[in-house]
Short mmCIF file of C-alpha atoms and ligand atoms in Angstrom, two decimals:
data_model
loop_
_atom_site.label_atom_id
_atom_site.label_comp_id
_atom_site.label_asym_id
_atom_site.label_seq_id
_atom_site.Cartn_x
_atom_site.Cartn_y
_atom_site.Cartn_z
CA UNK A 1 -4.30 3.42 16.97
CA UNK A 2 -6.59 5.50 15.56
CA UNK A 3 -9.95 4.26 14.16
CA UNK A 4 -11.74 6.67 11.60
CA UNK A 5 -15.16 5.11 9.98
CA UNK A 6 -16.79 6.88 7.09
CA UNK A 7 -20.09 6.05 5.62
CA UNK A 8 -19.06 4.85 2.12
CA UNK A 9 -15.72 3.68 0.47
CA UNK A 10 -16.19 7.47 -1.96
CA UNK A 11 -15.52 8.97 1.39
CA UNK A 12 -12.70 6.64 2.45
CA UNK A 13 -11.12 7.56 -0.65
CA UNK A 14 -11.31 11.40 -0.74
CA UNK A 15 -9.75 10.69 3.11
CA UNK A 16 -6.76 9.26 1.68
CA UNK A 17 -6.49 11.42 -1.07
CA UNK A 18 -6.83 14.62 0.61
CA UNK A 19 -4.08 13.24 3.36
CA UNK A 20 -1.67 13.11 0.27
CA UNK A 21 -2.52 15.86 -0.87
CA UNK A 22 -2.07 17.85 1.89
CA UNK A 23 1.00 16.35 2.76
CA UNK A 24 2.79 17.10 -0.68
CA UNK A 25 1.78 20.93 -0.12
CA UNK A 26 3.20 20.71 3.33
CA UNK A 27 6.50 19.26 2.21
CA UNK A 28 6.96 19.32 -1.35
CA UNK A 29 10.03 16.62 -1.47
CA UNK A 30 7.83 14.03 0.45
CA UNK A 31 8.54 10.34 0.62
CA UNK A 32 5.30 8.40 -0.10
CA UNK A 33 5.21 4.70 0.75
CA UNK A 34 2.95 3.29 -1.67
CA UNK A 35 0.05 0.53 -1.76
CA UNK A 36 -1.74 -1.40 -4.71
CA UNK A 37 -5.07 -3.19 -4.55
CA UNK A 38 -8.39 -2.39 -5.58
CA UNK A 39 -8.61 -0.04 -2.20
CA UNK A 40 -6.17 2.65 -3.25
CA UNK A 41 -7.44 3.25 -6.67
CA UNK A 42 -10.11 5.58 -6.06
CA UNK A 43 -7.69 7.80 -4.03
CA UNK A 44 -5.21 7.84 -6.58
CA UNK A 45 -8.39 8.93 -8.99
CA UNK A 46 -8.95 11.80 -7.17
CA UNK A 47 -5.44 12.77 -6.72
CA UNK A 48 -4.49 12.88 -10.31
CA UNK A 49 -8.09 15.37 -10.70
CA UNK A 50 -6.90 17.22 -7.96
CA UNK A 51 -3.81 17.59 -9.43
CA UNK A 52 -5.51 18.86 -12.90
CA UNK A 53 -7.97 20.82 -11.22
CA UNK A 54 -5.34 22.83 -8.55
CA UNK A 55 -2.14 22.93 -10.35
CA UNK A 56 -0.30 20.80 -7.86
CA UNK A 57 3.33 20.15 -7.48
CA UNK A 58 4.82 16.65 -7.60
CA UNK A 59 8.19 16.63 -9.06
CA UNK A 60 9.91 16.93 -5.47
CA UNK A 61 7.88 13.80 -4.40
CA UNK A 62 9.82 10.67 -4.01
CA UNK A 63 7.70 7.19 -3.78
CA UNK A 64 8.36 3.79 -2.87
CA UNK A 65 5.59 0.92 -3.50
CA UNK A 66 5.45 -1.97 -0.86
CA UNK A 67 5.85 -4.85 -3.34
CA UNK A 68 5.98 -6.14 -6.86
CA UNK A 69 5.39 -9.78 -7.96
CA UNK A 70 8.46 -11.90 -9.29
CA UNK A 71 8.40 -13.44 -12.52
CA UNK A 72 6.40 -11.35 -14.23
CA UNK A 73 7.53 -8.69 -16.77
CA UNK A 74 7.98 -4.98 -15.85
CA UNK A 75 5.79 -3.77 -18.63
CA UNK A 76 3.10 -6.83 -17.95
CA UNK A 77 -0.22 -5.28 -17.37
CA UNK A 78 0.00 -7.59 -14.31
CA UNK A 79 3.11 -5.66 -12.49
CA UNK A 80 2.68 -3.07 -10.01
CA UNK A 81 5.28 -1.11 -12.00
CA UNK A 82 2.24 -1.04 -14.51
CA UNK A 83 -0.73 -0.85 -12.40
CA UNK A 84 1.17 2.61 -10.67
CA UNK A 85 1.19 3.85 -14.01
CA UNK A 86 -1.81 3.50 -14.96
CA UNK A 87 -3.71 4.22 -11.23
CA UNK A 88 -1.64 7.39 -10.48
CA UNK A 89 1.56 8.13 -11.89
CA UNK A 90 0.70 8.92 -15.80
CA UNK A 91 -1.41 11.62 -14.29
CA UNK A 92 0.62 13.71 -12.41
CA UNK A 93 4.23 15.10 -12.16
CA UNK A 94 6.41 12.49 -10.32
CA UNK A 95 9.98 12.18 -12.07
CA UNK A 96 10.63 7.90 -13.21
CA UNK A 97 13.84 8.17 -11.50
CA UNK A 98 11.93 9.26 -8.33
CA UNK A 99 9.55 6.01 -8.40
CA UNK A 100 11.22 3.27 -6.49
CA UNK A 101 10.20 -0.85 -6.57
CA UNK A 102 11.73 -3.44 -4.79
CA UNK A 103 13.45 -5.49 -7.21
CA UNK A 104 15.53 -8.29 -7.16
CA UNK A 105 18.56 -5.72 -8.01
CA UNK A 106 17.68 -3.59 -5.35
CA UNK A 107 16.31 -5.03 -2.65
CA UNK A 108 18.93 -5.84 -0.63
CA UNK A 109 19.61 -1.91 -0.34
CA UNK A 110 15.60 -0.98 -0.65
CA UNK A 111 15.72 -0.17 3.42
CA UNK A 112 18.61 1.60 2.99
CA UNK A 113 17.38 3.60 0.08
CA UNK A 114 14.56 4.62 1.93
CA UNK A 115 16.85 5.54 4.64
CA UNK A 116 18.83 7.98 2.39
CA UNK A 117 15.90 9.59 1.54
CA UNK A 118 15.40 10.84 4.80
CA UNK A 119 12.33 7.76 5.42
CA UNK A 120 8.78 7.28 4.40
CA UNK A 121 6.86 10.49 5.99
CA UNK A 122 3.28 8.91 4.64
CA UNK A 123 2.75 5.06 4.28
CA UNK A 124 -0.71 3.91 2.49
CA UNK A 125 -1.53 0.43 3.37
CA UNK A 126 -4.19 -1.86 2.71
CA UNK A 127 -4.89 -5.00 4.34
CA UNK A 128 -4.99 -9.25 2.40
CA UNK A 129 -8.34 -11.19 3.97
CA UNK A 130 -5.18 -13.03 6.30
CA UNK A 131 -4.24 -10.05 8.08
CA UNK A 132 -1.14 -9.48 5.11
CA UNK A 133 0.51 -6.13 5.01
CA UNK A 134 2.33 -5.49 1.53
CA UNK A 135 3.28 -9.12 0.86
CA UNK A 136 4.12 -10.15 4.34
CA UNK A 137 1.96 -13.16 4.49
CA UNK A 138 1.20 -14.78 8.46
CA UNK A 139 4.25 -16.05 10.31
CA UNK A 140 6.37 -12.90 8.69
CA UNK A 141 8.84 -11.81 11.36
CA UNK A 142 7.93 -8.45 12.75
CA UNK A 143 11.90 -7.89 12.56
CA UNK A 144 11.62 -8.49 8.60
CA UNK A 145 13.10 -6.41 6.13
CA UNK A 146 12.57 -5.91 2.23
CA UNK A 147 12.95 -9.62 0.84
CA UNK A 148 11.78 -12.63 -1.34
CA UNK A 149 7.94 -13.97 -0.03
CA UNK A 150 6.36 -16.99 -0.65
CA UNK A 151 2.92 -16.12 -2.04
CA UNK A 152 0.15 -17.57 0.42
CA UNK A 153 -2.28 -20.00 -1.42
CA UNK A 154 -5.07 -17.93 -0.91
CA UNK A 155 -3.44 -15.00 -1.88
CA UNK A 156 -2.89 -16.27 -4.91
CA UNK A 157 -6.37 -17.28 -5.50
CA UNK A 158 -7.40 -13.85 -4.06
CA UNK A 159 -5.35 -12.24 -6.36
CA UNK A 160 -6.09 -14.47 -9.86
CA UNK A 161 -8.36 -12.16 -10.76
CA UNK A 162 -6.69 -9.87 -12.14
CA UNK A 163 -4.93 -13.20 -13.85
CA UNK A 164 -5.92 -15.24 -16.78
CA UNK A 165 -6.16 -17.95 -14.11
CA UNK A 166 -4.56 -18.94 -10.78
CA UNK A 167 -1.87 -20.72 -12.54
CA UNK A 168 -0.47 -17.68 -13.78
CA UNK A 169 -0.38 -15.79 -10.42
CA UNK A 170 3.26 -16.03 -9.28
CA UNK A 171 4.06 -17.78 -6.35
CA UNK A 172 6.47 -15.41 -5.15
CA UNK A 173 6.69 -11.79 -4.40
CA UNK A 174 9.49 -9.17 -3.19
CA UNK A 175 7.98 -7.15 -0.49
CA UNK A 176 9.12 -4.05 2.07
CA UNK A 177 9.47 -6.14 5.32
CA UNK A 178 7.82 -5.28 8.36
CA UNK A 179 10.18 -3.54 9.88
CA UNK A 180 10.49 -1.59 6.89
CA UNK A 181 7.05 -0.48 7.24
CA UNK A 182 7.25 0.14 10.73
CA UNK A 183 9.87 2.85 10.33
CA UNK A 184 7.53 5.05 8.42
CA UNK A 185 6.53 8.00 10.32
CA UNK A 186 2.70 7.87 9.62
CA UNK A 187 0.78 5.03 8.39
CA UNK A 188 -2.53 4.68 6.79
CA UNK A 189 -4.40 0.90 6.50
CA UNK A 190 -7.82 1.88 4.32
CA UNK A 191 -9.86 -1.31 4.45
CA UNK A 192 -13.26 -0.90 2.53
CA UNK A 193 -16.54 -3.61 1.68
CA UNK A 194 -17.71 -6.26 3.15
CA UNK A 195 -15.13 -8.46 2.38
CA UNK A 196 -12.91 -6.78 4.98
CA UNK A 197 -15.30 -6.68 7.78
CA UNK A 198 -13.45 -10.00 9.14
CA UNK A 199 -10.37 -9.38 9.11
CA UNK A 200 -10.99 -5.87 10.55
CA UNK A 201 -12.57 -6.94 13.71
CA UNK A 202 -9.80 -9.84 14.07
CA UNK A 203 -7.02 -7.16 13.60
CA UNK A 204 -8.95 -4.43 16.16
CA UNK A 205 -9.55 -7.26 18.73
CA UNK A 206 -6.04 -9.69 18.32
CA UNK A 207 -3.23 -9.15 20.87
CA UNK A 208 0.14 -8.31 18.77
CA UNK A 209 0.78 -11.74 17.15
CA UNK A 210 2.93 -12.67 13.63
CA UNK A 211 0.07 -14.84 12.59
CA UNK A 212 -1.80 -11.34 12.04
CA UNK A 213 0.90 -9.29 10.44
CA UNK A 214 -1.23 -6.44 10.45
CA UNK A 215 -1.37 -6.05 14.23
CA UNK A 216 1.87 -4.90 14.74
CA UNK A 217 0.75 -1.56 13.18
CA UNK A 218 -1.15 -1.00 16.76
CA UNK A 219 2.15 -0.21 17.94
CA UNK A 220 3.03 2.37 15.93
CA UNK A 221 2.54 6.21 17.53
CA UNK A 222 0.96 7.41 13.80
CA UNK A 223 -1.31 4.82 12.72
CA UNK A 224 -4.79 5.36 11.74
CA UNK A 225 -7.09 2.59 10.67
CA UNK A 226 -9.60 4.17 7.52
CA UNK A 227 -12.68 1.96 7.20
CA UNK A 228 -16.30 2.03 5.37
CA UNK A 229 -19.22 1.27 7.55
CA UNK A 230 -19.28 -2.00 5.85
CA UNK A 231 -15.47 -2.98 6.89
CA UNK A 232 -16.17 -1.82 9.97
CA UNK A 233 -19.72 -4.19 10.70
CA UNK A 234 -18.47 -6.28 13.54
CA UNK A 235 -16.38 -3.70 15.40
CA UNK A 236 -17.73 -1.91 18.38
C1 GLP B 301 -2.42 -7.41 -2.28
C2 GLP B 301 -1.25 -6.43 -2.08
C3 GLP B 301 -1.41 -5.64 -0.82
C4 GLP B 301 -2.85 -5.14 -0.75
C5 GLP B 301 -3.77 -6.30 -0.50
C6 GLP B 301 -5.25 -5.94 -0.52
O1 GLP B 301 -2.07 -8.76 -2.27
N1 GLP B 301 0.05 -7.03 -2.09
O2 GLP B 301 -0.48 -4.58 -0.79
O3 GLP B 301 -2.98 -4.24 0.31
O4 GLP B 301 -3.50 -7.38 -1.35
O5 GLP B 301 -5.73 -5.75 -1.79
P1 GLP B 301 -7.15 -5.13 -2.11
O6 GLP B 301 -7.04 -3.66 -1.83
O7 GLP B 301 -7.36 -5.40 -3.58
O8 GLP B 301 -8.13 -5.80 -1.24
#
């Protein structure tokens, strides 16, 4: 594992966004593994200016998010379908019928998909405040593939923000398994704030355990952890 600390979360950002970017010029008909959360959204900010700015190329790209709630509408301003949209794909060139989900139509072939595509070659993560990965909540099976989750309480109440109020968070999810995400050939967890600074010291000091999902990615020979100074307070 790789640990790279930056001063503020602007930086963290422009990290992320440049490793896209560069990425996409390198090999135009990349496969992007996806992430939603308040951490990716500067990055995807700055890619869609890039993209103005530089005349970039997407329309080779291929993308898959990690997750999508269940129960709630496509179209919903509260669906990840949505929130891409909005955070990244309005803005630049990436064909609809390029932009996977896992849905409950597809998700028993979303691994394979991914497979025919030739495989994630860049996977953004971000990390829940219990170690979650995607939707893989503790006690996920490191051998886990795309499937049905059941929501975490405090998930849920993590997550109700963006809600009109908890009870109208769903309790379940469909998320890329762990396995899944292990197969991708880099991987990037950005963790940025305060809020993280927990979690990230648990996950940089735990031995390799399902009750921290994210601590498998320590394994992985392209892994590099992106943190703020302030997610990274408590680590040596
Ligand atoms: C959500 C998503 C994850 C995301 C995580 C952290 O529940 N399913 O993919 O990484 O929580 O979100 P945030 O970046 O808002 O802290």
């Amino acid at each position: 594992m790789k640990i790279l600390v930056f001063d503020t979360k602007q930086e963290v950002s422009e990290f992320i966004a440049n490793k896209v970017i560069d990425q996409v010029q390198k090999k135009p008909d990349t496969v992007l593994g996806l992430a939603t959360g308040s951490t990716p959204k500067e990055a995807y900010r700055y890619i869609k200016n890039d993209y103005k700015q530089n005349n970039r190329d997407y329309s080779k790209v291929i993308t898959f998010n990690l997750d999508e709630y269940l129960g709630v509408l496509k179209d919903s301003i509260n669906s990840y379908r949505q929130y891409m949209k909005e955070a990244l794909f309005e803005g630049i060139n990436i064909p609809n019928s390029q932009q996977y989900f896992p849905l409950k139509t597809n998700m028993k072939n979303y691994d394979n998909l991914i497979k025919e595509h030739g495989g994630v070659d860049l996977q953004l993560l971000g990390i829940g405040l219990n170690g979650h990965i995607a939707f893989n909540e503790p006690g996920s099976s490191f051998q886990s593939k795309t499937r049905i989750i059941e929501l975490d309480e405090s998930t849920r109440k993590r997550n109700s923000k963006y809600f009109r109020s908890i009870d109208h968070v769903p309790t379940q999810a469909i998320s890329m398994g762990i396995s899944t995400i292990m197969k991708a050939k880099e991987i990037i967890l950005a963790a940025t704030s305060e809020v993280k600074a927990d979690i990230i010291k648990q996950l940089v000091d735990s031995n390799i355990n399902e009750n921290l999902p994210a601590s498998i990615l320590k394994t992985h020979e392209n892994f590099t952890l992106v943190l703020d100074q302030e997610a990274a307070r408590d680590i040596n």
